[in-house]
Amino acid sequence: MIALLIVFSDMRQSSDIGYIIGSIYTVANCLFILYILKYIIATENLEVDKRTLEQMLRLKGEQLAASKETIDIINIKCHDMKHQIALLRRQTNSEILDKLEQTIDIYDLSLQTGNVALDILLAEKGLVCKSKSIKFTCIADGGQLSFINEVDIYSLFGNALDNAITAVENLDEDKRTVAITVKQSVGLVSIHIENYCAHHYEYSDGLPVTTEPDKNYHGFGMKSIKSIIEKYHGFMDVSDSDNVFKLNISFPLN
């Protein structure tokens, strides 16, 4: 390349044609270098995204293990206390026991969707929704998700529900609703999550652009969701209209 530059430099000094050819070559060479630099930067950005998503998934796995142990303990304690309340009803003010039992019910996290990881995640997010006065409804056949490993389920649904909760927590109470369904139909396992949203989102590569100020970290939740879906050969559709945000995910059964 250096030798060619020297040759073209000599040609430019000797003739107009040589000058033109040399100039074209110099421009082409600069454009090629810019393309290589752009490719290197894009590759580095992809590597950063990949490492970030891998770290998020590892942390989700650790969180799942801790949550599983915690929820097991809470369930055991709640069930023991219910038995004790039943024995005390004959001796104590019934109204006081009713209030105590209602309090325990809030923390009774026994959910049976047919998938342990999904049960744990829904129990956690259910408590978050109660604390924020968010109406959370779920109709889920978790057994249909047996082909997805536990950490991926925990991360997929966790990221999706975190986004939904963030979107509604500051809305008027009648609009603080999050709904989720998991079912099998027409050869597909489908997941549908919807919630109200205060505004229309901007989209990039089919994903909503985060509205959070720190865009270097936020937004990876949707990227993680997309990565997990692609891992299991599924596809997703994201949309918002009439102030309702919808996330639809489908996996082929085989």
C-alpha positions as semicolon CSV with decimal commas, in nm:
position;residue;x (nm);y (nm);z (nm)
1;M;0,000;0,000;0,000
2;I;0,285;0,241;0,089
3;A;0,462;0,152;-0,238
4;L;0,146;0,231;-0,437
5;L;0,115;0,567;-0,262
6;I;0,474;0,649;-0,363
7;V;0,407;0,548;-0,726
8;F;0,088;0,754;-0,743
9;S;0,267;1,045;-0,582
10;D;0,529;1,038;-0,861
11;M;0,253;1,005;-1,122
12;R;0,071;1,308;-0,981
13;Q;0,382;1,515;-1,026
14;S;0,428;1,402;-1,389
15;S;0,074;1,423;-1,536
16;D;-0,286;1,528;-1,476
17;I;-0,406;1,170;-1,524
18;G;-0,164;1,052;-1,261
19;Y;-0,289;1,325;-1,027
20;I;-0,650;1,214;-1,076
21;I;-0,571;0,847;-1,029
22;G;-0,363;0,921;-0,722
23;S;-0,635;1,136;-0,570
24;I;-0,900;0,868;-0,630
25;Y;-0,679;0,605;-0,473
26;T;-0,609;0,826;-0,170
27;V;-0,981;0,892;-0,116
28;A;-1,066;0,523;-0,160
29;N;-0,793;0,429;0,084
30;C;-0,927;0,675;0,344
31;L;-1,281;0,543;0,301
32;F;-1,156;0,188;0,343
33;I;-0,975;0,283;0,664
34;L;-1,289;0,455;0,796
35;Y;-1,493;0,142;0,717
36;I;-1,245;-0,075;0,905
37;L;-1,254;0,160;1,204
38;K;-1,636;0,159;1,202
39;Y;-1,637;-0,222;1,188
40;I;-1,392;-0,244;1,479
41;I;-1,604;-0,006;1,692
42;A;-1,925;-0,195;1,608
43;T;-1,759;-0,527;1,696
44;E;-1,634;-0,386;2,027
45;N;-1,985;-0,258;2,108
46;L;-2,130;-0,601;2,037
47;E;-1,873;-0,760;2,266
48;V;-1,961;-0,513;2,543
49;D;-2,332;-0,590;2,499
50;K;-2,260;-0,963;2,502
51;R;-2,055;-0,943;2,821
52;T;-2,321;-0,727;2,987
53;L;-2,601;-0,969;2,897
54;E;-2,396;-1,267;3,018
55;Q;-2,329;-1,091;3,348
56;M;-2,700;-1,006;3,386
57;L;-2,793;-1,370;3,325
58;R;-2,537;-1,491;3,579
59;L;-2,671;-1,250;3,840
60;K;-3,027;-1,363;3,764
61;G;-2,918;-1,722;3,828
62;E;-2,775;-1,626;4,165
63;Q;-3,090;-1,429;4,247
64;L;-3,310;-1,725;4,153
65;A;-3,120;-1,957;4,388
66;A;-3,148;-1,708;4,676
67;S;-3,515;-1,638;4,607
68;K;-3,602;-2,007;4,595
69;E;-3,458;-2,060;4,943
70;T;-3,623;-1,747;5,085
71;I;-3,967;-1,825;4,944
72;D;-3,952;-2,184;5,070
73;I;-3,886;-2,050;5,422
74;I;-4,170;-1,795;5,396
75;N;-4,415;-2,061;5,275
76;I;-4,328;-2,297;5,560
77;K;-4,365;-2,020;5,820
78;C;-4,697;-1,900;5,673
79;H;-4,843;-2,250;5,672
80;D;-4,726;-2,316;6,029
81;M;-4,884;-1,991;6,147
82;K;-5,214;-2,074;5,978
83;H;-5,232;-2,401;6,171
84;Q;-5,156;-2,216;6,493
85;I;-5,429;-1,960;6,419
86;A;-5,679;-2,241;6,364
87;L;-5,602;-2,372;6,713
88;L;-5,624;-2,027;6,873
89;R;-5,962;-1,941;6,721
90;R;-6,136;-2,124;7,005
91;Q;-5,961;-1,915;7,270
92;T;-5,904;-1,567;7,123
93;N;-6,097;-1,279;6,966
94;S;-6,192;-1,397;6,617
95;E;-6,166;-1,047;6,464
96;I;-5,802;-1,014;6,568
97;L;-5,721;-1,352;6,420
98;D;-5,900;-1,262;6,095
99;K;-5,676;-0,957;6,053
100;L;-5,368;-1,162;6,134
101;E;-5,467;-1,425;5,882
102;Q;-5,518;-1,161;5,612
103;T;-5,168;-1,032;5,678
104;I;-5,026;-1,382;5,646
105;D;-5,213;-1,438;5,319
106;I;-5,020;-1,149;5,164
107;Y;-4,697;-1,339;5,221
108;D;-4,829;-1,684;5,138
109;L;-4,640;-1,732;4,812
110;S;-4,764;-2,077;4,712
111;L;-4,823;-2,055;4,337
112;Q;-4,872;-2,360;4,116
113;T;-4,825;-2,281;3,747
114;G;-4,642;-2,605;3,676
115;N;-4,301;-2,438;3,657
116;V;-4,096;-2,376;3,974
117;A;-3,888;-2,086;3,840
118;L;-4,199;-1,911;3,709
119;D;-4,378;-1,965;4,042
120;I;-4,092;-1,800;4,230
121;L;-4,071;-1,507;3,991
122;L;-4,448;-1,446;3,996
123;A;-4,452;-1,463;4,376
124;E;-4,180;-1,199;4,398
125;K;-4,339;-0,965;4,145
126;G;-4,679;-1,020;4,303
127;L;-4,547;-0,880;4,632
128;V;-4,394;-0,584;4,450
129;C;-4,726;-0,514;4,280
130;K;-4,913;-0,529;4,613
131;S;-4,671;-0,284;4,769
132;K;-4,730;-0,041;4,480
133;S;-5,109;-0,096;4,458
134;I;-5,075;-0,253;4,114
135;K;-5,340;-0,501;4,003
136;F;-5,153;-0,808;3,885
137;T;-5,338;-1,084;3,700
138;C;-5,184;-1,404;3,574
139;I;-5,320;-1,704;3,385
140;A;-5,021;-1,924;3,315
141;D;-4,969;-2,284;3,214
142;G;-4,607;-2,298;3,323
143;G;-4,575;-2,663;3,224
144;Q;-4,561;-2,550;2,863
145;L;-4,225;-2,384;2,935
146;S;-4,040;-2,702;3,032
147;F;-3,803;-2,667;2,735
148;I;-3,659;-2,342;2,878
149;N;-3,407;-2,367;3,162
150;E;-3,492;-2,212;3,498
151;V;-3,246;-1,920;3,485
152;D;-3,370;-1,816;3,139
153;I;-3,734;-1,827;3,256
154;Y;-3,649;-1,622;3,564
155;S;-3,461;-1,366;3,355
156;L;-3,713;-1,351;3,069
157;F;-4,021;-1,297;3,285
158;G;-3,830;-1,091;3,542
159;N;-3,712;-0,836;3,287
160;A;-4,053;-0,820;3,119
161;L;-4,241;-0,768;3,447
162;D;-3,986;-0,518;3,580
163;N;-4,047;-0,308;3,267
164;A;-4,424;-0,338;3,309
165;I;-4,416;-0,244;3,678
166;T;-4,192;0,057;3,609
167;A;-4,431;0,173;3,337
168;V;-4,743;0,171;3,558
169;E;-4,623;0,244;3,913
170;N;-4,667;0,622;3,878
171;L;-4,996;0,616;3,686
172;D;-5,341;0,673;3,834
173;E;-5,443;0,374;4,045
174;D;-5,712;0,257;3,800
175;K;-5,442;0,224;3,532
176;R;-5,190;0,039;3,748
177;T;-5,255;-0,301;3,594
178;V;-5,024;-0,570;3,463
179;A;-5,158;-0,885;3,298
180;I;-4,975;-1,197;3,186
181;T;-5,088;-1,515;3,010
182;V;-4,895;-1,826;2,912
183;K;-5,071;-2,084;2,697
184;Q;-5,028;-2,334;2,418
185;S;-5,226;-2,305;2,095
186;V;-5,189;-2,380;1,724
187;G;-4,851;-2,548;1,763
188;L;-4,704;-2,256;1,959
189;V;-4,635;-2,168;2,319
190;S;-4,738;-1,804;2,355
191;I;-4,660;-1,550;2,624
192;H;-4,856;-1,226;2,639
193;I;-4,777;-0,941;2,878
194;E;-4,955;-0,607;2,870
195;N;-4,976;-0,294;3,079
196;Y;-5,080;0,066;3,051
197;C;-4,817;0,318;2,945
198;A;-4,813;0,696;2,972
199;H;-4,664;0,768;2,630
200;H;-4,573;0,627;2,291
201;Y;-4,227;0,467;2,270
202;E;-3,957;0,525;2,012
203;Y;-3,825;0,200;1,861
204;S;-3,486;0,084;1,740
205;D;-3,431;-0,260;1,581
206;G;-3,782;-0,357;1,688
207;L;-3,720;-0,277;2,056
208;P;-3,847;0,022;2,254
209;V;-3,580;0,278;2,336
210;T;-3,545;0,326;2,711
211;T;-3,680;0,648;2,859
212;E;-3,444;0,627;3,157
213;P;-3,174;0,899;3,177
214;D;-2,890;0,644;3,207
215;K;-2,912;0,481;2,863
216;N;-2,577;0,304;2,906
217;Y;-2,731;0,055;3,150
218;H;-3,107;0,074;3,102
219;G;-3,249;-0,092;2,794
220;F;-3,053;-0,412;2,842
221;G;-3,366;-0,577;2,984
222;M;-3,530;-0,586;2,641
223;K;-3,204;-0,695;2,480
224;S;-3,183;-0,981;2,730
225;I;-3,543;-1,082;2,653
226;K;-3,469;-1,084;2,280
227;S;-3,149;-1,286;2,331
228;I;-3,331;-1,556;2,533
229;I;-3,615;-1,576;2,280
230;E;-3,369;-1,624;1,994
231;K;-3,184;-1,888;2,194
232;Y;-3,499;-2,104;2,186
233;H;-3,585;-2,017;1,822
234;G;-3,881;-1,803;1,922
235;F;-3,994;-1,465;1,801
236;M;-4,139;-1,155;1,961
237;D;-4,356;-0,859;1,878
238;V;-4,362;-0,534;2,075
239;S;-4,621;-0,262;2,028
240;D;-4,803;0,017;2,203
241;S;-5,129;0,180;2,102
242;D;-5,407;0,357;2,292
243;N;-5,170;0,379;2,593
244;V;-5,142;0,000;2,620
245;F;-4,802;-0,166;2,585
246;K;-4,804;-0,527;2,460
247;L;-4,528;-0,783;2,451
248;N;-4,608;-1,101;2,256
249;I;-4,364;-1,393;2,255
250;S;-4,410;-1,723;2,069
251;F;-4,207;-2,043;2,066
252;P;-4,263;-2,332;1,826
253;L;-4,353;-2,647;2,020
254;N;-4,083;-2,854;1,851
